[in-house]
Amino acid sequence: DQQVKQNSPSLSVQEGRISILNCDYTNSMFDYFLWYKKYPAEGPTFLISISSIKDKNEDGRFTVFLNKSAKHLSLHIVPSQPGDSAVYFCAALNRNQGAQKLVFGQGTRLTINP
Amino acid sequence: DAGITQSPRHKVTETGTPVTLRCHQTENHRYMYWYRQDPGHGLRLIHYSYGVKDTDKGEVSDGYSVSRSKTEDFLLTLESATSSQTSVYFCAGRGTNTGELFFGEGSRLTVL
């Protein structure tokens, strides 16, 4: 049972344009959401997060939007740069669980074309 | 994050042999996690630790065991490796901010 889903395995975007990565979740107990970025042969690194009490969080070129009623979140990157080419993982957690076990989606491979 | 190192980085082994992957951290993380990454599945939690000698199962724990005898080291053991355990394994430590995990560089395991 995949509680966090990223339905697009890959996405290709022109440099300078907006990249939009999507994520859906099924567990209504999730109250915190994160995006991680992963380059080949490296571990994932934290990118941006959002609490369920917000619907938007912005950090430079990266913005995450949360639609709780639809159980959907998205990551917007604008403008997209070649260094943004990586695999992006959406993750969710229930902060009431002390262990803070992150549940990850399958990942979306983003390719930024010059 | 240089504070978490994994060894070995690459290993090829045969079905039925025992394998131990080591995670060493210098950040004094209390919570540590082992994930595996597979195409189409993303990252799945195998086991985690919430302190020395305190461990618990994740969603894909069958065939794996862990041990944490000191804060710095978190070991993942495959008692008898199977081909389905061919994967990339990531160790992570929990930082002070909510949900933020710091990952090692991964250990690629191939079971023939």
mmCIF file of C-alpha atoms in Angstrom:
data_model
loop_
_atom_site.group_PDB
_atom_site.id
_atom_site.type_symbol
_atom_site.label_atom_id
_atom_site.label_comp_id
_atom_site.label_asym_id
_atom_site.label_seq_id
_atom_site.Cartn_x
_atom_site.Cartn_y
_atom_site.Cartn_z
ATOM 1 C CA ASP A 1 0.000 0.000 0.000
ATOM 2 C CA GLN A 2 1.782 3.076 -1.297
ATOM 3 C CA GLN A 3 0.826 5.872 1.081
ATOM 4 C CA VAL A 4 2.823 8.481 -0.836
ATOM 5 C CA LYS A 5 2.731 8.442 -4.616
ATOM 6 C CA GLN A 6 4.619 10.283 -7.291
ATOM 7 C CA ASN A 7 2.917 9.236 -10.494
ATOM 8 C CA SER A 8 5.403 10.776 -12.913
ATOM 9 C CA PRO A 9 8.643 8.763 -13.037
ATOM 10 C CA SER A 10 10.308 11.444 -15.133
ATOM 11 C CA LEU A 11 9.935 15.053 -16.244
ATOM 12 C CA SER A 12 11.858 17.049 -18.821
ATOM 13 C CA VAL A 13 11.856 20.873 -18.703
ATOM 14 C CA GLN A 14 13.591 23.617 -20.642
ATOM 15 C CA GLU A 15 16.154 25.685 -18.742
ATOM 16 C CA GLY A 16 14.579 28.884 -17.428
ATOM 17 C CA ARG A 17 11.064 27.459 -17.408
ATOM 18 C CA ILE A 18 9.032 26.289 -14.428
ATOM 19 C CA SER A 19 9.303 22.686 -13.205
ATOM 20 C CA ILE A 20 6.296 21.277 -11.378
ATOM 21 C CA LEU A 21 6.611 17.995 -9.518
ATOM 22 C CA ASN A 22 3.531 16.392 -8.034
ATOM 23 C CA CYS A 23 2.869 14.106 -5.091
ATOM 24 C CA ASP A 24 -0.280 12.511 -3.651
ATOM 25 C CA TYR A 25 -0.809 10.883 -0.283
ATOM 26 C CA THR A 26 -3.521 8.742 1.251
ATOM 27 C CA ASN A 27 -2.886 8.818 5.006
ATOM 28 C CA SER A 28 -4.804 11.685 6.620
ATOM 29 C CA MET A 29 -2.583 11.394 9.720
ATOM 30 C CA PHE A 30 0.361 12.876 7.821
ATOM 31 C CA ASP A 31 0.869 16.437 9.001
ATOM 32 C CA TYR A 32 4.300 17.329 7.666
ATOM 33 C CA PHE A 33 5.655 17.029 4.155
ATOM 34 C CA LEU A 34 9.136 17.285 2.728
ATOM 35 C CA TRP A 35 10.960 17.208 -0.569
ATOM 36 C CA TYR A 36 14.357 15.631 -0.958
ATOM 37 C CA LYS A 37 16.727 15.886 -3.899
ATOM 38 C CA LYS A 38 19.098 13.138 -4.943
ATOM 39 C CA TYR A 39 22.046 13.182 -7.319
ATOM 40 C CA PRO A 40 23.543 9.928 -8.671
ATOM 41 C CA ALA A 41 25.852 8.098 -6.248
ATOM 42 C CA GLU A 42 24.905 10.447 -3.415
ATOM 43 C CA GLY A 43 22.444 10.288 -0.566
ATOM 44 C CA PRO A 44 19.230 12.330 -0.670
ATOM 45 C CA THR A 45 19.427 15.859 0.717
ATOM 46 C CA PHE A 46 16.637 17.890 2.268
ATOM 47 C CA LEU A 47 15.197 20.612 0.049
ATOM 48 C CA ILE A 48 12.058 22.152 1.505
ATOM 49 C CA SER A 49 9.168 21.261 3.798
ATOM 50 C CA ILE A 50 5.656 22.337 4.703
ATOM 51 C CA SER A 51 3.433 21.851 7.696
ATOM 52 C CA SER A 52 -0.196 20.870 7.248
ATOM 53 C CA ILE A 53 -1.297 24.160 8.820
ATOM 54 C CA LYS A 54 0.083 26.004 5.793
ATOM 55 C CA ASP A 55 -0.736 25.812 2.117
ATOM 56 C CA LYS A 56 2.455 27.313 0.749
ATOM 57 C CA ASN A 57 6.112 27.569 1.673
ATOM 58 C CA GLU A 58 8.728 29.359 -0.364
ATOM 59 C CA ASP A 59 12.516 29.220 -0.320
ATOM 60 C CA GLY A 60 14.248 31.039 -3.126
ATOM 61 C CA ARG A 61 13.447 29.329 -6.418
ATOM 62 C CA PHE A 62 11.574 26.520 -4.666
ATOM 63 C CA THR A 63 7.942 26.667 -3.566
ATOM 64 C CA VAL A 64 5.878 23.845 -2.138
ATOM 65 C CA PHE A 65 2.084 23.954 -2.268
ATOM 66 C CA LEU A 66 -0.189 21.791 -0.147
ATOM 67 C CA ASN A 67 -3.842 21.030 -0.869
ATOM 68 C CA LYS A 68 -5.032 19.077 2.148
ATOM 69 C CA SER A 69 -8.535 18.434 0.893
ATOM 70 C CA ALA A 70 -7.114 16.806 -2.234
ATOM 71 C CA LYS A 71 -4.229 15.199 -0.328
ATOM 72 C CA HIS A 72 -1.894 16.636 -2.909
ATOM 73 C CA LEU A 73 1.313 18.603 -2.840
ATOM 74 C CA SER A 74 3.521 20.015 -5.521
ATOM 75 C CA LEU A 75 7.014 21.427 -5.800
ATOM 76 C CA HIS A 76 7.582 24.372 -8.142
ATOM 77 C CA ILE A 77 11.068 25.302 -9.292
ATOM 78 C CA VAL A 78 11.391 28.579 -11.125
ATOM 79 C CA PRO A 79 13.464 29.333 -13.045
ATOM 80 C CA SER A 80 14.784 25.806 -13.637
ATOM 81 C CA GLN A 81 18.541 25.438 -13.914
ATOM 82 C CA PRO A 82 20.725 22.588 -15.235
ATOM 83 C CA GLY A 83 21.925 21.856 -11.686
ATOM 84 C CA ASP A 84 18.334 21.035 -10.751
ATOM 85 C CA SER A 85 18.564 17.830 -12.790
ATOM 86 C CA ALA A 86 18.181 15.113 -10.152
ATOM 87 C CA VAL A 87 15.677 12.689 -8.676
ATOM 88 C CA TYR A 88 13.153 14.351 -6.370
ATOM 89 C CA PHE A 89 11.449 12.447 -3.568
ATOM 90 C CA CYS A 90 8.337 13.569 -1.808
ATOM 91 C CA ALA A 91 8.067 12.410 1.829
ATOM 92 C CA ALA A 92 5.465 12.612 4.572
ATOM 93 C CA LEU A 93 5.305 11.990 8.278
ATOM 94 C CA ASN A 94 3.001 11.960 11.257
ATOM 95 C CA ARG A 95 4.648 14.208 13.845
ATOM 96 C CA ASN A 96 2.682 12.528 16.619
ATOM 97 C CA GLN A 97 4.871 9.492 16.074
ATOM 98 C CA GLY A 98 7.984 9.982 18.150
ATOM 99 C CA ALA A 99 10.238 8.144 15.738
ATOM 100 C CA GLN A 100 9.339 10.486 12.856
ATOM 101 C CA LYS A 101 9.423 7.736 10.276
ATOM 102 C CA LEU A 102 9.403 9.375 6.875
ATOM 103 C CA VAL A 103 7.338 7.684 4.160
ATOM 104 C CA PHE A 104 8.742 8.380 0.717
ATOM 105 C CA GLY A 105 7.233 8.420 -2.754
ATOM 106 C CA GLN A 106 8.785 6.600 -5.699
ATOM 107 C CA GLY A 107 10.667 9.634 -6.950
ATOM 108 C CA THR A 108 10.563 11.756 -10.112
ATOM 109 C CA ARG A 109 13.635 12.160 -12.284
ATOM 110 C CA LEU A 110 13.844 15.786 -13.415
ATOM 111 C CA THR A 111 15.954 16.669 -16.435
ATOM 112 C CA ILE A 112 16.606 20.312 -17.273
ATOM 113 C CA ASN A 113 17.501 20.795 -20.919
ATOM 114 C CA PRO A 114 19.753 23.712 -21.977
ATOM 115 C CA ASP B 1 26.472 15.046 4.979
ATOM 116 C CA ALA B 2 30.050 14.084 5.841
ATOM 117 C CA GLY B 3 28.876 13.258 9.365
ATOM 118 C CA ILE B 4 27.430 9.926 8.195
ATOM 119 C CA THR B 5 29.612 7.388 6.438
ATOM 120 C CA GLN B 6 28.653 3.982 5.169
ATOM 121 C CA SER B 7 30.815 0.954 4.471
ATOM 122 C CA PRO B 8 31.273 -0.836 2.253
ATOM 123 C CA ARG B 9 30.121 1.434 -0.562
ATOM 124 C CA HIS B 10 29.871 -1.477 -2.980
ATOM 125 C CA LYS B 11 29.569 -5.190 -2.323
ATOM 126 C CA VAL B 12 28.866 -8.240 -4.453
ATOM 127 C CA THR B 13 27.974 -11.421 -2.649
ATOM 128 C CA GLU B 14 26.319 -14.769 -3.253
ATOM 129 C CA THR B 15 22.909 -15.986 -2.208
ATOM 130 C CA GLY B 16 22.909 -17.444 1.280
ATOM 131 C CA THR B 17 25.911 -15.564 2.621
ATOM 132 C CA PRO B 18 25.660 -13.171 5.564
ATOM 133 C CA VAL B 19 26.270 -9.477 4.923
ATOM 134 C CA THR B 20 26.765 -6.591 7.325
ATOM 135 C CA LEU B 21 26.559 -2.948 6.302
ATOM 136 C CA ARG B 22 27.970 -0.370 8.661
ATOM 137 C CA CYS B 23 26.834 3.161 9.325
ATOM 138 C CA HIS B 24 29.056 5.462 11.346
ATOM 139 C CA GLN B 25 28.013 8.949 12.461
ATOM 140 C CA THR B 26 29.824 11.787 14.169
ATOM 141 C CA GLU B 27 26.788 14.049 14.702
ATOM 142 C CA ASN B 28 25.454 12.474 17.890
ATOM 143 C CA HIS B 29 22.104 11.712 16.242
ATOM 144 C CA ARG B 30 19.863 9.824 18.612
ATOM 145 C CA TYR B 31 17.566 8.501 15.887
ATOM 146 C CA MET B 32 19.094 6.484 13.058
ATOM 147 C CA TYR B 33 17.417 4.800 10.086
ATOM 148 C CA TRP B 34 18.167 2.249 7.396
ATOM 149 C CA TYR B 35 16.347 2.622 4.062
ATOM 150 C CA ARG B 36 16.594 0.733 0.815
ATOM 151 C CA GLN B 37 16.081 2.333 -2.580
ATOM 152 C CA ASP B 38 14.621 0.356 -5.455
ATOM 153 C CA PRO B 39 13.243 1.471 -8.846
ATOM 154 C CA GLY B 40 9.521 2.067 -8.661
ATOM 155 C CA HIS B 41 9.502 1.977 -4.856
ATOM 156 C CA GLY B 42 11.491 4.993 -3.798
ATOM 157 C CA LEU B 43 12.973 4.744 -0.318
ATOM 158 C CA ARG B 44 11.518 2.201 2.086
ATOM 159 C CA LEU B 45 12.300 1.998 5.786
ATOM 160 C CA ILE B 46 13.905 -1.248 6.939
ATOM 161 C CA HIS B 47 14.696 -0.616 10.616
ATOM 162 C CA TYR B 48 15.349 2.334 12.833
ATOM 163 C CA SER B 49 16.928 3.045 16.195
ATOM 164 C CA TYR B 50 15.844 5.527 18.855
ATOM 165 C CA GLY B 51 18.853 5.041 21.089
ATOM 166 C CA VAL B 52 21.624 2.666 22.053
ATOM 167 C CA LYS B 53 20.240 -0.890 21.999
ATOM 168 C CA ASP B 54 16.763 0.464 21.148
ATOM 169 C CA THR B 55 15.604 -0.549 17.692
ATOM 170 C CA ASP B 56 12.346 -1.213 15.893
ATOM 171 C CA LYS B 57 11.070 -2.516 12.567
ATOM 172 C CA GLY B 58 10.157 -0.524 9.520
ATOM 173 C CA GLU B 59 7.903 -1.482 6.619
ATOM 174 C CA VAL B 60 10.311 -3.954 4.918
ATOM 175 C CA SER B 61 12.160 -5.562 7.831
ATOM 176 C CA ASP B 62 11.864 -9.243 6.878
ATOM 177 C CA GLY B 63 15.298 -10.778 6.338
ATOM 178 C CA TYR B 64 17.113 -7.929 8.073
ATOM 179 C CA SER B 65 18.334 -7.278 11.582
ATOM 180 C CA VAL B 66 20.065 -4.274 13.129
ATOM 181 C CA SER B 67 22.213 -3.519 16.114
ATOM 182 C CA ARG B 68 23.300 -0.360 17.841
ATOM 183 C CA SER B 69 25.796 -0.955 20.636
ATOM 184 C CA LYS B 70 26.932 2.686 20.716
ATOM 185 C CA THR B 71 25.554 5.980 19.469
ATOM 186 C CA GLU B 72 28.021 6.252 16.605
ATOM 187 C CA ASP B 73 27.418 2.924 14.909
ATOM 188 C CA PHE B 74 24.283 1.397 13.414
ATOM 189 C CA LEU B 75 24.733 -1.964 11.708
ATOM 190 C CA LEU B 76 22.405 -3.623 9.217
ATOM 191 C CA THR B 77 22.749 -7.398 8.835
ATOM 192 C CA LEU B 78 21.365 -9.699 6.206
ATOM 193 C CA GLU B 79 21.597 -13.120 7.845
ATOM 194 C CA SER B 80 21.296 -15.014 4.562
ATOM 195 C CA ALA B 81 21.290 -12.747 1.530
ATOM 196 C CA THR B 82 18.763 -13.302 -1.262
ATOM 197 C CA SER B 83 18.613 -11.827 -4.755
ATOM 198 C CA SER B 84 15.584 -9.744 -3.729
ATOM 199 C CA GLN B 85 17.887 -7.876 -1.339
ATOM 200 C CA THR B 86 19.934 -6.508 -4.226
ATOM 201 C CA SER B 87 19.473 -2.791 -3.679
ATOM 202 C CA VAL B 88 21.054 0.473 -2.647
ATOM 203 C CA TYR B 89 20.995 0.918 1.114
ATOM 204 C CA PHE B 90 20.989 4.298 2.820
ATOM 205 C CA CYS B 91 21.643 5.093 6.430
ATOM 206 C CA ALA B 92 20.272 8.329 7.852
ATOM 207 C CA GLY B 93 20.412 10.279 11.072
ATOM 208 C CA ARG B 94 17.744 12.602 12.330
ATOM 209 C CA GLY B 95 18.600 16.241 12.751
ATOM 210 C CA THR B 96 17.041 18.738 15.131
ATOM 211 C CA ASN B 97 14.488 20.062 12.647
ATOM 212 C CA THR B 98 11.252 18.184 12.080
ATOM 213 C CA GLY B 99 11.587 15.404 9.556
ATOM 214 C CA GLU B 100 15.025 16.435 8.382
ATOM 215 C CA LEU B 101 17.175 13.377 7.862
ATOM 216 C CA PHE B 102 20.854 13.441 6.959
ATOM 217 C CA PHE B 103 21.757 10.575 4.663
ATOM 218 C CA GLY B 104 24.965 8.707 4.022
ATOM 219 C CA GLU B 105 26.171 8.178 0.463
ATOM 220 C CA GLY B 106 24.670 4.720 0.158
ATOM 221 C CA SER B 107 25.896 1.132 -0.096
ATOM 222 C CA ARG B 108 25.197 -0.724 -3.317
ATOM 223 C CA LEU B 109 24.673 -4.434 -2.644
ATOM 224 C CA THR B 110 24.413 -7.046 -5.385
ATOM 225 C CA VAL B 111 23.363 -10.574 -4.447
ATOM 226 C CA LEU B 112 24.078 -13.115 -7.180
#
